[in-house]
XYZ file of C-alpha atoms in Angstrom:
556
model
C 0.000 0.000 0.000
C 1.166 3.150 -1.060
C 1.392 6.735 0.797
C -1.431 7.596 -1.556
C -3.666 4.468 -0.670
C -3.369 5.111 2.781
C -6.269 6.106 4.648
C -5.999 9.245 6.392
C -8.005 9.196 9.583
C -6.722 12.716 11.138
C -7.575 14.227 7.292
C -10.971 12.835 7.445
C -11.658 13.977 11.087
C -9.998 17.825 9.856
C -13.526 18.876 8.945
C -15.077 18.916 12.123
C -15.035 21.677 14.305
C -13.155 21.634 17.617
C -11.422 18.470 18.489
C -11.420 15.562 16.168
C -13.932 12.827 16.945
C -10.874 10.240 18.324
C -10.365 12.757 21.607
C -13.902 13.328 22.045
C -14.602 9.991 22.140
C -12.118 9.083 24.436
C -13.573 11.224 27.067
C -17.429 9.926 26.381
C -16.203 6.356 26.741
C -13.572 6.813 29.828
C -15.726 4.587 32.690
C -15.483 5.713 36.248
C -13.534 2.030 36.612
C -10.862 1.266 38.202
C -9.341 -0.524 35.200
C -7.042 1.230 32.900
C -7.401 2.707 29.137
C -5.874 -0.527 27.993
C -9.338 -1.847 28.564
C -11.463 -0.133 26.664
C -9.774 3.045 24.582
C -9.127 0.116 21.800
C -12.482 -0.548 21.400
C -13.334 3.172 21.107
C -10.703 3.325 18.143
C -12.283 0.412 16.520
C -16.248 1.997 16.836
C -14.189 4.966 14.501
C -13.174 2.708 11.893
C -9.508 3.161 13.430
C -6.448 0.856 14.501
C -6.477 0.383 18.002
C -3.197 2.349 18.888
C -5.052 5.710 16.754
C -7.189 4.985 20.669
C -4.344 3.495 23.254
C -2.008 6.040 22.331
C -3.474 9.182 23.350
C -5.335 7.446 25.935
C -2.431 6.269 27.638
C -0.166 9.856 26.728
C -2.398 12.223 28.580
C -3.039 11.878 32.605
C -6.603 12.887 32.200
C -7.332 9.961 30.510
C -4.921 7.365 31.704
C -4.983 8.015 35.243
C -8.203 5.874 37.004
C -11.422 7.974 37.408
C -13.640 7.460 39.853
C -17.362 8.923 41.004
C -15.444 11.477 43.243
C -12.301 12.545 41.285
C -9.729 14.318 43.532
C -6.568 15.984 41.412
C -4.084 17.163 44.239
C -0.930 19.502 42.850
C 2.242 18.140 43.560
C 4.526 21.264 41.681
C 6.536 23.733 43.008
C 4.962 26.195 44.931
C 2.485 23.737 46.656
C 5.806 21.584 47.389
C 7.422 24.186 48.649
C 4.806 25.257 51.115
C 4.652 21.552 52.662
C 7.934 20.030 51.493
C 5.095 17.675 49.893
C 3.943 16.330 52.991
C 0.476 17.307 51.862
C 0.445 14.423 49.263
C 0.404 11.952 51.929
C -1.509 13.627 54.208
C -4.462 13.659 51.282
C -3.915 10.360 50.866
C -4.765 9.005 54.201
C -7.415 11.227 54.129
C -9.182 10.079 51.302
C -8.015 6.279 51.721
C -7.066 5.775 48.335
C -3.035 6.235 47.011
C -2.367 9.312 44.176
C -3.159 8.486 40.722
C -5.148 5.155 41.688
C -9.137 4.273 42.310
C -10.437 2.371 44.757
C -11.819 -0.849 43.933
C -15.416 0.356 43.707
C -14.338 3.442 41.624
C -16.171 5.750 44.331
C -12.949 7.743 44.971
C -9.737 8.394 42.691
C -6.267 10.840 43.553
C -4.754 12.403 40.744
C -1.365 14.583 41.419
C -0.876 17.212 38.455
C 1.457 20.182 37.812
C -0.134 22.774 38.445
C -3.877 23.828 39.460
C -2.655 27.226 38.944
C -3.285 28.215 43.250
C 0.636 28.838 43.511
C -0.688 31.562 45.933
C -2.572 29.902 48.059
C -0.833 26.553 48.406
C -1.115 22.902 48.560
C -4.301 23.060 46.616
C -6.748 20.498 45.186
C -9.448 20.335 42.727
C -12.189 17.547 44.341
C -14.578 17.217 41.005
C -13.834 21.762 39.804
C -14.247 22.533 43.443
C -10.974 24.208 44.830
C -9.870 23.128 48.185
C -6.406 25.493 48.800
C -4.342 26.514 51.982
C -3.194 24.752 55.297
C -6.523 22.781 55.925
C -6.629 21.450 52.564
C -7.583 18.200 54.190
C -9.989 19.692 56.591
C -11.793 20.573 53.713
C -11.550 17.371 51.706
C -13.098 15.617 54.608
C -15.866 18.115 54.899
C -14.743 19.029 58.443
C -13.995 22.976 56.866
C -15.869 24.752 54.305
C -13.524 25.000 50.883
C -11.198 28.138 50.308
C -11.147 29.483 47.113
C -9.519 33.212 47.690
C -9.250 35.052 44.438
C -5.950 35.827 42.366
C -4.308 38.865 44.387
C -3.239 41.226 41.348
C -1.724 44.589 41.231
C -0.590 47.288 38.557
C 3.205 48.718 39.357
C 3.275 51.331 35.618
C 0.631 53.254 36.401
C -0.573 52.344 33.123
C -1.292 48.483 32.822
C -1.088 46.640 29.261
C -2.538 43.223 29.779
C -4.083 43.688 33.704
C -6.217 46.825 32.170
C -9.342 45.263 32.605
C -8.663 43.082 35.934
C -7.639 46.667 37.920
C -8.302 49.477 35.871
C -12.426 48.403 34.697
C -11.203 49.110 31.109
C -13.899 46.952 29.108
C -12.434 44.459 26.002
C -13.212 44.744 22.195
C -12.937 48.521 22.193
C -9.935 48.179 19.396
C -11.399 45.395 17.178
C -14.795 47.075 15.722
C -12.894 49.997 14.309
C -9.895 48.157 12.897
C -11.952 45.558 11.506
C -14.176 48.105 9.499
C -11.744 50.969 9.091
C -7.827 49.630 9.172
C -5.493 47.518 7.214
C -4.647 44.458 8.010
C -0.757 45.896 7.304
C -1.488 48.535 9.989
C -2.127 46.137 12.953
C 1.175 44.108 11.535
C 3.124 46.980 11.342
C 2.223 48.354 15.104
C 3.048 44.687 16.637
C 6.023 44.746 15.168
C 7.137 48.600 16.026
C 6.408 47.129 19.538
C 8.647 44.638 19.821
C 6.704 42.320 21.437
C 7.710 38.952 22.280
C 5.776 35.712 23.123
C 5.385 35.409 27.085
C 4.755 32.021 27.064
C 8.755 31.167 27.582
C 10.064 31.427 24.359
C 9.970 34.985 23.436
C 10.067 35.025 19.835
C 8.815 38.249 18.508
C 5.265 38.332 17.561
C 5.105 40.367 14.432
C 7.565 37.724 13.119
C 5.819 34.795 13.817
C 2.723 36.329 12.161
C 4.495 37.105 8.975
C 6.099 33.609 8.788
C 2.217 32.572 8.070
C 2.399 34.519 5.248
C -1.593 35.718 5.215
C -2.573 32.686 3.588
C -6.533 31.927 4.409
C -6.381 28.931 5.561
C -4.313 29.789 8.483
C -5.317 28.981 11.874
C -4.359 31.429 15.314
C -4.744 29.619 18.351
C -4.499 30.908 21.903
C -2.201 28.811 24.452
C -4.069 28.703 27.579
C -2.171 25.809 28.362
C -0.312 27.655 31.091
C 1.974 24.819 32.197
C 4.839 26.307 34.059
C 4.232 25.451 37.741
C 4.403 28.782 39.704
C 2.348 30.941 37.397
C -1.188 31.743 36.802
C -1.367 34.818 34.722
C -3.074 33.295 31.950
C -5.704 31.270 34.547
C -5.985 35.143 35.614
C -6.357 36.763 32.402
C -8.625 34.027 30.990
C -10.805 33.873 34.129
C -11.462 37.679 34.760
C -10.599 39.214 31.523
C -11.966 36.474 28.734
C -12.836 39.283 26.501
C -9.181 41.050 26.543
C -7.995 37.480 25.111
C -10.221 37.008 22.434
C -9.938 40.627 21.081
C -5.999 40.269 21.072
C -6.858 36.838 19.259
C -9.265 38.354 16.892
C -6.391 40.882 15.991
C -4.312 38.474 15.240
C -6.339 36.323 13.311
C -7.136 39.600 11.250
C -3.375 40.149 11.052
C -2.960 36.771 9.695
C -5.464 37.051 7.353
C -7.189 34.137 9.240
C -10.779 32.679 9.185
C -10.382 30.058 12.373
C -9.169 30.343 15.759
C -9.011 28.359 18.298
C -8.566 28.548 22.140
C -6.827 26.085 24.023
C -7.044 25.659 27.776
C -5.781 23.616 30.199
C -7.810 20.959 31.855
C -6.658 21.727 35.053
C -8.572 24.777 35.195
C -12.172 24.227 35.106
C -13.529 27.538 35.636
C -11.300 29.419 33.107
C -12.647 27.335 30.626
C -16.239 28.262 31.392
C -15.109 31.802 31.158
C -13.491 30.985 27.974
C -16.527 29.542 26.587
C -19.313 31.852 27.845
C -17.251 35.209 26.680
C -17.471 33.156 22.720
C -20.608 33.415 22.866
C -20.870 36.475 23.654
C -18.944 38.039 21.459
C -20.779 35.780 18.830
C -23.957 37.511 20.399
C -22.204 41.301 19.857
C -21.497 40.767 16.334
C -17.432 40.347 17.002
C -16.638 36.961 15.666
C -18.513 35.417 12.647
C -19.475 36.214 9.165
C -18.840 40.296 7.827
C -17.889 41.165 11.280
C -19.203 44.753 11.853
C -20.231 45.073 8.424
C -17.155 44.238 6.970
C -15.196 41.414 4.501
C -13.617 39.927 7.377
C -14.861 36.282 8.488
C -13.246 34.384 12.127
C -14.899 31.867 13.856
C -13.417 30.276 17.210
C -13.521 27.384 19.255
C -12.914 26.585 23.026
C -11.231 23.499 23.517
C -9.745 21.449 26.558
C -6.640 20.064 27.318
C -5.898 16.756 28.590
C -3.108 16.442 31.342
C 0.542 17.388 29.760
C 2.758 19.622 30.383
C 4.337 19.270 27.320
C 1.607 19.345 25.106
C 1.751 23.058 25.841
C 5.181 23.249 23.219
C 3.733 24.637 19.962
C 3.840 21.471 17.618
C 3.366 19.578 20.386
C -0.028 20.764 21.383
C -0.855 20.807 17.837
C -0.385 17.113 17.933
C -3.005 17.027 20.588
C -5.420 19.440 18.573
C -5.356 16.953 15.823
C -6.114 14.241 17.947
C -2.626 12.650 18.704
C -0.535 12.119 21.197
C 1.142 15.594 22.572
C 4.594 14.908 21.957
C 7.013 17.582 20.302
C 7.431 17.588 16.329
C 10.796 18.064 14.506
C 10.989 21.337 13.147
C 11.622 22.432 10.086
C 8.331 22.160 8.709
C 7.498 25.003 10.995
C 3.812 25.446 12.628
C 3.606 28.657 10.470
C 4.317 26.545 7.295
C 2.227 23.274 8.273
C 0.907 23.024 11.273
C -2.515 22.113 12.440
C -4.046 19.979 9.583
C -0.943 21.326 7.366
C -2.105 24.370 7.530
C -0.088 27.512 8.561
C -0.714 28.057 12.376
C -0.069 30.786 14.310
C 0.154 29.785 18.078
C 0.216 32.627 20.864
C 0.087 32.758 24.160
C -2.606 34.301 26.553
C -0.597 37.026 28.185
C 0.937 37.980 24.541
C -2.830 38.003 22.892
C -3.772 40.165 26.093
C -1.590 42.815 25.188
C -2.225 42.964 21.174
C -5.155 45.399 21.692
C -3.184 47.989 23.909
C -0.602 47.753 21.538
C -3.022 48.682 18.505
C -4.755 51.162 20.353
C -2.127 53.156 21.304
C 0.463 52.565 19.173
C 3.806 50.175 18.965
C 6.249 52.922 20.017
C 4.143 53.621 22.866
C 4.572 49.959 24.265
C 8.279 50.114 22.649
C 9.367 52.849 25.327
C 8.193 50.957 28.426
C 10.289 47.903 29.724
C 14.423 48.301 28.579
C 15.930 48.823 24.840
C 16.371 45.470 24.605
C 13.380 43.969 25.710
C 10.577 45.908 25.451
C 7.097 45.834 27.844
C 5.909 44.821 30.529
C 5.471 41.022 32.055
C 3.019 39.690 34.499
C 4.913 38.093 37.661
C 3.476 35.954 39.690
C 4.747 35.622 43.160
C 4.156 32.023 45.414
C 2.234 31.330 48.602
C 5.360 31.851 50.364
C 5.718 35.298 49.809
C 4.064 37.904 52.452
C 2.405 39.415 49.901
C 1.843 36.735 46.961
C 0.007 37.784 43.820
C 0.470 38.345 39.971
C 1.629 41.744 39.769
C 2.444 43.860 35.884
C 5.664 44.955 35.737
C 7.936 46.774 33.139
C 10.749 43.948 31.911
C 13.845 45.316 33.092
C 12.615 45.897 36.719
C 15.363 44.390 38.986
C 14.280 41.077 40.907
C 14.980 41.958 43.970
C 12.086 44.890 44.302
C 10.068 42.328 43.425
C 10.535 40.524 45.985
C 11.251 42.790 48.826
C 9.040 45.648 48.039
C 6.221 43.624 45.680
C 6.167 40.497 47.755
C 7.253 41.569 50.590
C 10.063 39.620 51.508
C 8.783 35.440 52.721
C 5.903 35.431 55.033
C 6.956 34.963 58.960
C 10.184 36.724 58.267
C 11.903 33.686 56.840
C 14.906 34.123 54.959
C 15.004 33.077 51.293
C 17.351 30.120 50.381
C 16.475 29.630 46.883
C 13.916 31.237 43.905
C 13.101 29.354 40.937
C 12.247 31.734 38.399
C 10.100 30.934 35.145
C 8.992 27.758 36.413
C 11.061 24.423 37.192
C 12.855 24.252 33.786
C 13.695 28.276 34.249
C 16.421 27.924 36.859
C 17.144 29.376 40.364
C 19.018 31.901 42.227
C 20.625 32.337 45.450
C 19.443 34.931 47.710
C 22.370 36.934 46.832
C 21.659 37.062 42.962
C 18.878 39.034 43.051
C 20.256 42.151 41.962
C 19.527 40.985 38.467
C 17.034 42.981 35.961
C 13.934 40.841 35.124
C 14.960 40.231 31.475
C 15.592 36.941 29.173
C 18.958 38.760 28.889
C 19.982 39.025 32.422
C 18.331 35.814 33.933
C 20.267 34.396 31.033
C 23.544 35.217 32.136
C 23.175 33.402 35.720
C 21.867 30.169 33.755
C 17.857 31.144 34.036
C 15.263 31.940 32.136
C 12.728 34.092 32.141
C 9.592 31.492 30.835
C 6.395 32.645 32.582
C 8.017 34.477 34.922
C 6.585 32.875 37.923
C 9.155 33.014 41.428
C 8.824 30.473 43.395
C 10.261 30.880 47.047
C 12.126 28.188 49.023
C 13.424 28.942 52.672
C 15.290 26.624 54.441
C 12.613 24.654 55.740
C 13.229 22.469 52.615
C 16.263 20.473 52.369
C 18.266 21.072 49.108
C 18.333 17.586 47.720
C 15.054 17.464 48.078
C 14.130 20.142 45.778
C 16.776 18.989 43.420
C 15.081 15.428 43.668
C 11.836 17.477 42.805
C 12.994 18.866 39.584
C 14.260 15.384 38.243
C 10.862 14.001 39.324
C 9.071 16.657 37.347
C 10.920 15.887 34.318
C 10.879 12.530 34.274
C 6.955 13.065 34.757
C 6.475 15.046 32.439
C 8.865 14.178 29.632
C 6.562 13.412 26.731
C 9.078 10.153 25.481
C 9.801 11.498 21.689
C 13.451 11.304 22.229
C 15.498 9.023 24.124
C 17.996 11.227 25.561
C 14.692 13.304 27.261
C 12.971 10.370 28.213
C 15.965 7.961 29.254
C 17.740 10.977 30.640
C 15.487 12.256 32.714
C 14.243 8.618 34.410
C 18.190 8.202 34.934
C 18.292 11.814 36.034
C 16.166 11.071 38.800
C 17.786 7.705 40.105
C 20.872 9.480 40.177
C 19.371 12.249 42.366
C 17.395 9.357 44.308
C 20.422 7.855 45.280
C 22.425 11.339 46.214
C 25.648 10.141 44.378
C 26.569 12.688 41.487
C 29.870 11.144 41.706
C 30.622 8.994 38.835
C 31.245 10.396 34.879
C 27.355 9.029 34.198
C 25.782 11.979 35.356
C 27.857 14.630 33.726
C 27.748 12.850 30.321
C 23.832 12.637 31.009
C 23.283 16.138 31.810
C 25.351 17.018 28.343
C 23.998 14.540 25.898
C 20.265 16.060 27.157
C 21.454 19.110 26.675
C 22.755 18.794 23.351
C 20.529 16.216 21.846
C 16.959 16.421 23.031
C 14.174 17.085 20.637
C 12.922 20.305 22.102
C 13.445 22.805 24.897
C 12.035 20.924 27.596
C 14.669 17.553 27.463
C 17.414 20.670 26.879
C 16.186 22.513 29.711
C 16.896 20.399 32.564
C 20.397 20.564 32.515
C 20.158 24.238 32.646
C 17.987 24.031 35.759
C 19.469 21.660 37.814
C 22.955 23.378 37.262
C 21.381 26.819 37.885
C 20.040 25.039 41.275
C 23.293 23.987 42.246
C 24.830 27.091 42.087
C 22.573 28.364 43.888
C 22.474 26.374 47.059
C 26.489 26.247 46.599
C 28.362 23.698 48.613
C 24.783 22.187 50.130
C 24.705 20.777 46.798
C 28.009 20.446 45.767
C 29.080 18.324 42.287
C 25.548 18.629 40.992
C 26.393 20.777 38.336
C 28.971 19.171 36.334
């Protein structure tokens, strides 16, 4: 059988709007059993006219479907800031309490634990989701055993430039879609391109590839695709839960803009699984702005056409990468693609897709509004803007707070956070989530830039600081980081998925000793297929420097 003769199944599922019919079936059919996927995602495949792996293979990929569900669900984080505020003795504690071990069922499928990373609480920490109920704080297991009522405090966010870009509507009132009728009737689509890129905005989803760039790498074909990334994954931020959750509206106008931009006719909106009520947001503000005339057919009387669709994630971390949660969009398993062909060449059903993040859509219609060299003077020469920061539970003051890039760290977290609550002293801070890197308390005179996180070995990624003090040994949060990437590596390549399983018997056993470990940290490094496998390295070497001779010969 030839290429030609071969049936296409993800090509014959392309028409359908949203998710293709193999993912949505997956979730209709997953029993509240205490068996795995093994048992019955085959037979889903097969009821699609598919081969039984097109079924087991996403099934088994994503945690939401492969981890046992039962009648009560229970997902309890296990990331950084919610380790950090226990040392992860919550996760047993939960346990006990609910009788049933983490990412198991009971027998009778009345109870299952699942641990993610995160729940997007990283100020409020440990946290849980029982069913979309939050349970967050120190009597997270009151409340799971109904002997407390469940806290769900809102997302503490400030404004430090007196003029915010992406928090405008969250603590200034300012209302969305007051850009998009009067560029869509009255403005070129070269005028919106050509203020982006004045700007000089960059992607703050961890990458930080400029924006106008990535736009005209689509090259305005019709067929392309925008899609949001509300797949906030790095575990010590919730900006985008934040943005998507109390400012819906701000999104989708930055991702009608871009779609216009593009030249686009579909969009889509991805967000994470893990947070139930963002999604609701998501989905209600769609159909409102359906209901207002600013997404369909001749929007506001003009030529332009853009429909969009909510869709959920699954349970990955990695499915968040670009190509990787196009995979997943198409129906697959979430695991990185080899680039070239880029996304903006042939991406979602080969066609050129444009994927942005939620903070970066958020700040498209400031940017139009008032101009690129308006948003070009804020932040530093180099990197211009602002950046949302969030700040953990363990900070006096935690809370996502908009900043101007270039604003040095420690303000942030003196003056913003307030120093750690109880007057404890700092002994590390992860910056930009686990894969961003750390510094020691006395490296904090350091602008909050790609460019000068880079040259201490971090990164600026969401931008999320995570406090440790010294309650928490430093093995143990090394042993944390290998544990998160060997969770989370999605298995593409073998030096991410062998490397970081090795990774974390190596840190398991406290012995950095031998020439193993420093040839495994470089052939990761080197060889992995995308910035998560090459990350680690980085971040473990960034987090021995920082704790110094506590964790001495860890960063060969």
């Amino acid at each position: 059988m030839g290429p030609a003769d071969r049936f296409d199944a993800f090509r014959a599922l392309a028409e359908r709007r949203g998710r293709p019919a193999v993912l949505e079936a997956l979730f209709e059919a997953a029993p509240a059993t205490s068996e795995g996927p093994e048992t019955w995602a085959p037979e889903v495949a097969r009821r699609l006219g598919l081969p039984a792996a097109a079924g087991l293979g996403p099934a088994t990929f994503y945690a939401d479907l492969a981890v046992r569900h039962g009648r009560r669900h229970v997902r309890i984080c296990t990331a950084a800031a919610c380790f950090a505020a226990r040392q992860g003795k919550h996760l047993p504690e939960v346990e006990a309490a609910l009788g049933v071990g983490v990412n198991t069922a009971d027998p009778q499928a009345r109870i299952s634990l699942q641990s993610v990373r995160c729940l997007g609480y990283c100020y409020t920490g440990p946290a849980c989701l029982d069913g979309d109920t939050p349970c967050t704080g120190p009597t997270v297991v009151d409340q799971l055993r109904g002997l407390s009522p469940a806290q769900d405090p809102p997302i503490p966010a400030a404004d430090t430039t007196g003029d915010p870009v992406v928090l405008a509507g969250v603590v200034a009132g300012e209302a969305p879609w007051q850009v998009w009728p009067e560029t869509v009737a009255t403005r070129d689509r070269a005028d919106v391109r050509a203020a982006v890129l004045a700007s000089g905005l960059r992607g703050r989803g961890g990458a930080g590839f400029p924006v106008a760039a990535k736009w005209a790498a689509a090259g305005g074909a019709p067929e392309t695709v925008v899609v949001a990334n509300g797949d906030e994954g790095d575990p010590g931020s919730y900006a985008d839960r934040l943005l998507m959750e109390s400012d819906p509206g701000r999104v989708l106008e930055g991702l009608a803009l871009a779609g216009f931009a593009c030249g686009a006719r579909r969009a889509v909106v991805l967000v994470r699984s893990e947070y139930p009520r963002a999604l609701a947001a998501m989905r209600a503000a769609v159909e409102q702005a359906y209901a207002d005339g600013h997404l369909g057919r001749t929007i506001h009387g003009s030529e332009v056409d853009l429909d969009v669709d909510v869709v959920v994630g699954a349970g990955s971390y990695v499915a968040g990468e670009e190509t990787a949660l196009i995979a997943g969009l198409e129906g697959g398993r979430g695991c990185a693609r080899p680039r070239p062909p880029y996304p903006t060449q042939q991406g979602l059903w080969d066609a050129p897709t444009v994927v942005n993040n939620v903070e970066t859509l958020a700040a498209v219609p400031w940017i139009v509004r008032r101009g690129g060299d308006a948003y070009a003077r804020r932040g530093t020469p180099e990197e211009a803007g602002t950046k949302l920061v969030c700040l953990s539970e363990r900070f006096a003051r935690p809370g996502c707070y908009e900043v101007e890039l270039g604003t040095p760290v420690r303000w942030i977290v003196a003056e913003l956070g307030g120093g750690l609550r109880e007057g404890a002293d700092l002994s590390v801070l992860q910056v930009g989530g686990p894969l961003g890197g750390f510094l020691a308390a006395d490296q904090l005179d350091v602008p909050l830039s790609e460019g000068g996180l880079a040259a201490l070995g971090a990164a600026l990624g969401h931008a999320g600081l995570v406090a440790f003090d010294h309650q928490v040994e430093p093995v143990q949060v090394l042993r944390h980081v290998w544990e998160f990437a060997a969770a989370e590596s999605c298995g593409a390549c073998s030096p991410c998925r062998v490397g970081s399983r090795r990774g974390l018997e190596i840190a398991t056993a406290a012995d950095p000793s031998g020439d193993e470990y420093a040839r495994l940290l470089r052939v990761m490094g080197a060889a992995s297929l995308c910035a998560f496998g090459r990350r680690v390295p980085a971040a473990v070497r960034s987090l021995a420097r920082a704790y110094g001779d506590r964790l001495a010969g860890w960063d060969r």
